[in-house]
Short mmCIF file of C-alpha atoms and ligand atoms in Angstrom, two decimals:
data_model
loop_
_atom_site.label_atom_id
_atom_site.label_comp_id
_atom_site.label_asym_id
_atom_site.label_seq_id
_atom_site.Cartn_x
_atom_site.Cartn_y
_atom_site.Cartn_z
CA MET H 143 -3.91 27.47 -71.89
CA GLN H 144 -6.60 25.29 -72.04
CA PRO H 145 -8.88 25.50 -69.30
CA THR H 146 -10.23 22.19 -69.44
CA GLN H 147 -9.47 21.43 -65.76
CA GLY H 148 -9.96 25.12 -63.92
CA LYS H 149 -6.96 24.65 -62.83
CA LEU H 150 -3.28 24.39 -63.99
CA HIS H 151 -0.77 21.73 -62.75
CA LEU H 152 2.91 22.30 -61.49
CA GLY H 153 3.44 21.13 -65.34
CA ASN H 154 1.84 24.31 -66.96
CA LEU H 155 3.28 25.94 -64.08
CA GLU H 156 7.76 25.31 -64.51
CA GLY H 157 6.94 24.29 -68.15
CA ALA H 158 5.32 27.92 -69.20
CA LEU H 159 3.68 30.02 -66.69
CA ARG H 160 6.63 30.62 -64.15
CA ASN H 161 8.74 31.73 -67.93
CA TRP H 162 5.89 34.45 -68.40
CA VAL H 163 6.42 36.00 -65.30
CA LYS H 164 9.93 36.65 -65.87
CA LEU H 165 9.48 37.57 -69.14
CA GLN H 166 6.86 40.07 -69.06
CA GLU H 167 9.05 42.14 -66.79
CA GLU H 168 11.33 43.05 -71.28
CA TYR H 169 7.99 41.83 -72.54
CA ASP H 170 4.29 42.33 -74.09
CA MET H 171 3.10 39.79 -73.53
CA PHE H 172 -0.49 38.20 -74.24
CA ALA H 173 -1.52 35.23 -71.95
CA CYS H 174 -4.79 33.67 -73.42
CA ILE H 175 -7.14 31.12 -71.93
CA VAL H 176 -8.32 29.12 -75.70
CA ASP H 177 -11.99 28.11 -74.20
CA TRP H 178 -12.53 27.26 -78.60
CA HIS H 179 -9.49 24.83 -77.84
CA ALA H 180 -11.03 23.19 -75.13
CA LEU H 181 -13.80 21.78 -76.37
CA THR H 182 -12.37 19.47 -78.65
CA THR H 183 -12.10 17.01 -75.72
CA MET H 184 -15.28 18.74 -73.78
CA ILE H 185 -18.31 18.99 -76.08
CA GLU H 186 -20.67 17.11 -74.37
CA ARG H 187 -20.27 19.74 -71.54
CA PRO H 188 -19.76 22.66 -72.78
CA GLU H 189 -20.78 24.46 -69.62
CA GLU H 190 -18.06 24.00 -67.66
CA ILE H 191 -15.64 25.87 -69.59
CA THR H 192 -16.29 29.22 -68.25
CA GLU H 193 -15.68 28.81 -64.33
CA ASN H 194 -12.17 26.43 -65.44
CA SER H 195 -11.21 29.85 -67.53
CA PHE H 196 -12.22 31.40 -64.72
CA GLY H 197 -9.94 28.79 -62.61
CA VAL H 198 -6.88 29.25 -64.54
CA ALA H 199 -6.71 32.72 -64.64
CA VAL H 200 -6.75 32.96 -61.17
CA ASP H 201 -3.96 30.80 -61.29
CA TYR H 202 -1.91 32.56 -64.00
CA LEU H 203 -2.73 36.09 -60.98
CA ALA H 204 -1.64 33.82 -58.48
CA ALA H 205 1.24 32.96 -59.93
CA GLY H 206 2.81 36.15 -60.39
CA LEU H 207 1.24 37.42 -63.68
CA ASP H 208 0.85 41.16 -63.62
CA PRO H 209 -2.46 42.66 -65.78
CA GLU H 210 -0.86 46.10 -65.89
CA LYS H 211 1.74 44.56 -68.38
CA THR H 212 0.59 41.28 -69.48
CA VAL H 213 -3.72 41.71 -71.82
CA ILE H 214 -4.79 38.54 -69.90
CA PHE H 215 -7.84 37.58 -71.88
CA ILE H 216 -10.10 35.25 -73.05
CA GLN H 217 -9.83 33.75 -76.83
CA SER H 218 -13.60 33.15 -77.23
CA GLN H 219 -13.83 36.72 -76.51
CA VAL H 220 -11.56 37.74 -79.24
CA LYS H 221 -13.84 37.12 -82.24
CA GLU H 222 -10.97 38.21 -84.99
CA HIS H 223 -9.26 34.49 -83.37
CA ALA H 224 -12.30 32.55 -85.27
CA GLU H 225 -11.54 35.08 -88.56
CA LEU H 226 -8.11 33.83 -89.11
CA TYR H 227 -9.16 30.18 -88.52
CA LEU H 228 -10.82 30.04 -91.15
CA LEU H 229 -8.61 32.45 -93.41
CA PHE H 230 -5.54 29.44 -92.07
CA SER H 231 -7.93 26.80 -92.61
CA MET H 232 -8.13 27.35 -96.27
CA VAL H 233 -3.86 27.77 -96.76
CA THR H 234 -2.98 24.53 -94.68
CA PRO H 235 -2.54 21.88 -96.77
CA LEU H 236 -4.81 18.40 -94.65
CA GLY H 237 -1.85 16.42 -94.76
CA TRP H 238 0.52 18.76 -92.40
CA LEU H 239 -2.64 18.14 -89.76
CA GLU H 240 -2.40 14.99 -90.13
CA ARG H 241 0.76 14.06 -89.34
CA VAL H 242 0.61 16.17 -86.14
CA PRO H 243 1.57 13.53 -83.27
CA THR H 244 -0.93 15.45 -80.81
CA PHE H 245 -3.95 14.57 -83.14
CA LYS H 246 -2.71 10.82 -83.95
CA GLU H 247 -2.22 10.51 -79.71
CA LYS H 248 -5.87 12.45 -79.53
CA ARG H 249 -8.00 10.13 -81.98
CA ASP H 250 -6.48 6.69 -80.68
CA SER H 251 -7.23 7.66 -77.01
CA LEU H 252 -11.11 8.55 -78.46
CA THR H 253 -13.72 5.76 -76.63
CA ALA H 254 -14.43 3.59 -79.29
CA GLY H 255 -16.71 4.20 -82.05
CA ALA H 256 -16.56 7.78 -81.31
CA GLU H 257 -14.95 9.59 -84.91
CA ALA H 258 -12.61 12.92 -84.15
CA SER H 259 -14.29 16.27 -85.51
CA HIS H 260 -13.16 18.22 -88.32
CA GLY H 261 -12.16 20.55 -84.90
CA LEU H 262 -9.67 18.15 -83.26
CA LEU H 263 -7.73 18.40 -86.45
CA GLY H 264 -7.85 21.67 -86.48
CA TYR H 265 -6.19 22.87 -83.34
CA PRO H 266 -3.11 23.32 -84.55
CA VAL H 267 -4.82 25.87 -87.61
CA LEU H 268 -6.58 27.69 -84.10
CA GLN H 269 -3.09 27.61 -82.54
CA ALA H 270 -1.44 29.65 -85.05
CA ALA H 271 -4.29 31.84 -86.10
CA ASP H 272 -4.52 32.52 -81.54
CA ILE H 273 -0.03 33.01 -81.95
CA LEU H 274 0.59 35.20 -84.97
CA LEU H 275 -3.32 37.24 -84.34
CA TYR H 276 -0.51 39.20 -82.00
CA ARG H 277 2.35 38.84 -83.91
CA PRO H 278 5.16 38.19 -81.54
CA TYR H 279 8.30 37.68 -81.47
CA GLY H 280 7.87 34.20 -79.89
CA VAL H 281 6.21 31.71 -77.73
CA PRO H 282 6.67 31.10 -74.43
CA VAL H 283 5.77 26.63 -73.99
CA GLY H 284 6.73 24.13 -72.64
CA LYS H 285 8.85 21.25 -75.14
CA ASP H 286 5.62 18.90 -76.46
CA GLN H 287 4.24 22.64 -77.49
CA VAL H 288 7.33 22.54 -80.35
CA PRO H 289 5.71 20.51 -83.21
CA HIS H 290 2.67 22.33 -82.74
CA LEU H 291 5.50 25.56 -83.91
CA GLU H 292 6.60 24.55 -86.45
CA LEU H 293 2.65 24.38 -87.98
CA THR H 294 2.14 28.12 -86.84
CA ARG H 295 5.43 28.90 -88.71
CA GLU H 296 4.69 26.86 -92.04
CA ILE H 297 1.56 28.18 -92.01
CA ALA H 298 3.56 31.89 -91.42
CA ARG H 299 5.07 30.87 -94.54
CA ARG H 300 2.65 29.34 -96.87
CA PHE H 301 0.32 32.71 -95.96
CA ASN H 302 3.42 35.34 -96.94
CA TYR H 303 4.28 32.76 -100.29
CA LEU H 304 0.85 33.49 -101.32
CA TYR H 305 -0.22 37.14 -100.25
CA GLY H 306 2.57 38.69 -99.53
CA ASP H 307 4.83 39.69 -96.42
CA THR H 308 2.27 39.73 -93.60
CA LEU H 309 2.98 37.41 -91.31
CA PRO H 310 6.11 37.56 -88.58
CA GLU H 311 8.15 33.75 -87.88
CA ILE H 312 7.69 33.23 -84.46
CA ALA H 313 10.57 32.00 -82.00
CA ASN H 314 9.93 28.93 -79.99
CA VAL H 315 10.51 29.95 -75.89
CA LEU H 316 11.76 27.37 -73.43
CA SER H 317 11.94 27.29 -70.40
CA ASP H 318 14.90 26.09 -67.77
CA ILE H 319 12.18 23.24 -67.79
CA PRO H 320 10.87 21.80 -70.76
CA VAL H 321 9.38 18.89 -69.47
CA MET H 322 8.46 18.40 -65.51
CA ILE H 323 7.57 14.38 -64.10
CA GLY H 324 4.53 13.62 -62.87
CA LEU H 325 3.97 11.68 -60.05
CA ASP H 326 4.06 8.54 -62.46
CA GLY H 327 7.13 9.60 -64.04
CA ARG H 328 5.44 10.05 -67.03
CA LYS H 329 4.76 13.70 -68.26
CA MET H 330 2.75 15.55 -65.71
CA SER H 331 -0.40 16.27 -66.97
CA LYS H 332 -4.01 16.38 -66.71
CA SER H 333 -5.12 13.79 -68.58
CA TYR H 334 -2.48 11.01 -67.12
CA ASP H 335 -3.81 11.63 -62.98
CA ASN H 336 -0.71 12.36 -62.29
CA ALA H 337 -0.43 15.38 -61.17
CA ILE H 338 0.07 17.97 -58.63
CA TYR H 339 -1.44 21.48 -59.06
CA ILE H 340 -0.94 24.77 -58.07
CA ALA H 341 -4.67 24.56 -55.89
CA ASP H 342 -4.30 21.40 -54.19
CA SER H 343 -4.33 22.08 -50.10
CA ASP H 344 -0.73 20.82 -48.26
CA ASP H 345 -2.10 18.57 -46.99
CA GLU H 346 -3.38 17.00 -50.81
CA THR H 347 0.16 17.91 -52.51
CA ALA H 348 1.47 15.33 -49.55
CA LYS H 349 -0.56 12.89 -49.65
CA LYS H 350 0.56 12.72 -53.96
CA ILE H 351 4.28 13.14 -52.98
CA MET H 352 4.24 10.53 -50.26
CA SER H 353 2.79 7.90 -52.98
CA ALA H 354 4.09 9.21 -56.13
CA TYR H 355 7.28 6.33 -58.23
CA THR H 356 10.51 6.27 -56.65
CA ASP H 357 12.82 3.34 -57.73
CA PRO H 358 11.50 0.24 -58.26
CA LYS H 359 15.31 -1.30 -57.36
CA LYS H 360 15.41 0.93 -54.18
CA ILE H 361 13.75 -1.36 -51.25
CA ARG H 362 16.23 -1.01 -48.53
CA LYS H 363 16.86 2.20 -47.52
CA ASP H 364 20.60 1.70 -47.65
CA ASP H 365 20.00 0.02 -51.91
CA PRO H 366 21.68 2.38 -53.79
CA GLY H 367 18.86 4.78 -56.10
CA HIS H 368 19.02 5.46 -59.68
CA PRO H 369 17.60 9.60 -59.40
CA GLU H 370 16.92 9.55 -63.24
CA GLY H 371 13.35 9.04 -63.57
CA CYS H 372 12.39 9.25 -59.79
CA ALA H 373 9.68 11.33 -59.52
CA VAL H 374 10.58 12.44 -56.29
CA PHE H 375 13.63 13.38 -57.44
CA SER H 376 12.68 15.11 -60.68
CA LEU H 377 10.38 17.61 -57.70
CA HIS H 378 13.74 18.11 -55.44
CA SER H 379 15.71 19.43 -58.54
CA VAL H 380 13.11 21.82 -59.22
CA TYR H 381 12.15 23.40 -55.83
CA ASN H 382 15.37 22.06 -53.78
CA ARG H 383 17.51 22.81 -55.91
CA GLU H 384 20.26 24.17 -53.24
CA ASN H 385 19.50 20.63 -51.84
CA ALA H 386 19.30 18.50 -55.50
CA ASP H 387 23.94 17.48 -55.49
CA ASN H 388 22.79 16.35 -52.19
CA VAL H 389 20.13 14.11 -52.39
CA GLU H 390 21.43 12.71 -56.10
CA LYS H 391 25.18 11.52 -54.40
CA GLU H 392 22.85 10.74 -50.73
CA CYS H 393 20.57 8.59 -53.34
CA ARG H 394 23.03 6.85 -54.99
CA ALA H 395 25.13 5.77 -52.54
CA GLY H 396 22.45 4.67 -50.91
CA ALA H 397 22.80 6.92 -47.72
CA ARG H 398 19.29 7.78 -48.58
CA GLY H 399 15.88 6.37 -47.72
CA CYS H 400 12.77 6.58 -50.41
CA VAL H 401 10.48 8.09 -47.46
CA SER H 402 13.14 10.99 -45.73
CA CYS H 403 13.42 11.48 -49.51
CA LYS H 404 9.54 12.06 -49.77
CA ARG H 405 9.35 14.61 -46.63
CA GLU H 406 11.96 16.73 -47.71
CA CYS H 407 10.50 16.96 -51.19
CA ILE H 408 7.42 17.74 -49.79
CA GLU H 409 8.94 20.06 -47.90
CA SER H 410 10.12 22.59 -50.65
CA VAL H 411 7.65 22.02 -52.47
CA ILE H 412 5.15 23.26 -50.48
CA THR H 413 7.44 25.73 -48.81
CA ASN H 414 7.88 27.75 -52.64
CA LEU H 415 4.11 27.22 -53.02
CA ALA H 416 3.06 28.92 -50.73
CA PRO H 417 2.86 32.58 -51.43
CA MET H 418 1.25 31.08 -54.38
CA ARG H 419 -1.21 29.59 -52.62
CA GLU H 420 -2.00 32.38 -50.49
CA ARG H 421 -2.96 34.44 -53.67
CA ARG H 422 -4.84 32.06 -54.75
CA ALA H 423 -7.34 31.72 -52.28
CA GLU H 424 -7.45 35.03 -52.32
CA LEU H 425 -8.86 35.75 -55.17
CA VAL H 426 -11.18 33.33 -55.65
CA LYS H 427 -12.80 35.42 -52.63
CA ASP H 428 -13.64 38.29 -55.73
CA PRO H 429 -14.50 37.42 -58.41
CA GLY H 430 -14.76 40.48 -59.55
CA GLN H 431 -12.18 41.90 -59.94
CA VAL H 432 -10.51 38.78 -61.85
CA PHE H 433 -13.37 39.58 -65.02
CA ARG H 434 -13.01 42.76 -64.50
CA VAL H 435 -9.39 41.56 -65.69
CA LEU H 436 -10.26 39.71 -68.07
CA GLU H 437 -12.96 42.18 -69.31
CA GLN H 438 -9.78 44.73 -70.02
CA GLY H 439 -7.32 42.41 -71.14
CA ALA H 440 -9.78 40.93 -74.29
CA ASP H 441 -10.54 45.10 -74.64
CA ARG H 442 -6.42 45.39 -75.45
CA ALA H 443 -6.63 41.80 -77.29
CA ARG H 444 -9.15 42.82 -79.42
CA ALA H 445 -7.01 46.21 -80.62
CA VAL H 446 -4.46 44.21 -81.48
CA ALA H 447 -6.21 41.28 -83.27
CA GLY H 448 -7.51 44.48 -85.22
CA GLU H 449 -4.72 45.53 -86.48
CA THR H 450 -4.09 42.81 -87.44
CA MET H 451 -6.96 41.67 -89.31
CA ALA H 452 -7.32 44.75 -91.55
CA ASP H 453 -3.93 44.03 -92.99
CA VAL H 454 -4.48 40.13 -93.06
CA ARG H 455 -7.97 40.94 -95.33
CA LYS H 456 -5.74 43.39 -97.25
CA SER H 457 -3.46 41.70 -98.05
CA MET H 458 -5.80 38.81 -99.08
CA GLY H 459 -7.22 41.38 -101.09
CA LEU H 460 -10.75 41.11 -99.29
CA LEU H 461 -13.28 43.11 -98.12
P1 LIG W 268 -1.58 22.69 -72.48
O1 LIG W 268 -2.86 22.91 -72.04
O2 LIG W 268 -1.73 21.02 -71.07
O3 LIG W 268 -1.82 22.44 -73.95
O4 LIG W 268 -0.26 23.43 -71.56
C1 LIG W 268 -0.87 23.95 -71.62
C2 LIG W 268 1.29 24.96 -71.43
O5 LIG W 268 2.25 24.08 -70.56
C3 LIG W 268 2.09 24.40 -72.71
O6 LIG W 268 3.34 25.73 -72.70
C4 LIG W 268 2.59 23.19 -72.69
O7 LIG W 268 3.66 22.83 -73.31
C5 LIG W 268 2.94 23.52 -70.71
N1 LIG W 268 3.14 22.02 -70.15
C6 LIG W 268 1.74 21.10 -70.31
N2 LIG W 268 2.60 19.81 -69.55
C7 LIG W 268 3.56 19.92 -68.89
C8 LIG W 268 4.55 19.50 -68.56
N3 LIG W 268 4.65 17.76 -67.98
N4 LIG W 268 5.84 19.92 -68.33
C9 LIG W 268 6.23 21.00 -69.50
N5 LIG W 268 5.00 21.75 -69.71
C10 LIG W 268 4.25 21.75 -69.72
#
């Protein structure tokens, strides 16, 4: 996850993080906070990134990542990421990067006159290094990351073709909720200002859900509604799973008003997030404990990354 903000939203949680918490019971997991990636869009205020990284680590731990089972660390503390990025940048054709949809989107959203940086274009190459340094079976991500993972596979294939079998063919590991809808009906994203955060208070959560987008054709309580595309229904389907079928039926039949539907939704979201929010409040009281987790994580990550780099250099015949 990128620390462009010091907090994660429910898209990050349901698309990726909650899956990591489950997977750590069965797999050795590496959970990286990619602070160098955040520089691609925060070059004017790099000083915010350290504090943001701390906030992301707090959310990881609050959500249930266990530092005994999962290696939790900050990318910039393991310099091997930069070395592998450099070597990969030599084997990656420019055309592959120019075609990446998120590059085009980000380039087009830059303020008028601003030019896209080399770092923005090279973002998926750094991501390939972040992944392949740990030679994993797979990468648990939300659906929006699938094109990037394809590029990681292509870079690994090209590297192996040029220098012999060194890097694995990684798998996409998607969660049950590959895309979480935001309060305006679009994908939940920090850049759309449509997100609910783990760090939000219950009151903030309630206010956000009360103002969420619903079916515009449903004006009166007894008008039949269309749950598909309704931001509130999408929250019901995640946080009120047992009753979601009933919510859908009542909405379609015009037997449920949006206001009471939102109240029920608020109750489920708040109840579901309560244990996480309590843990979060405890963790921020003891930053030393969080920084220790990150330091120990970086030591463990460095050991694995060092072995991969030794093999990579050997394959390429470098010193
Ligand atoms: P980001 O920091 O935005 O690059 O995202 C970090 C992780 O959260 C990635 O695995 C994304 O796929 C996932 N993610 C972000 N937004 C959503 C969303 N709205 N729905 C599902 N997964 C998401």
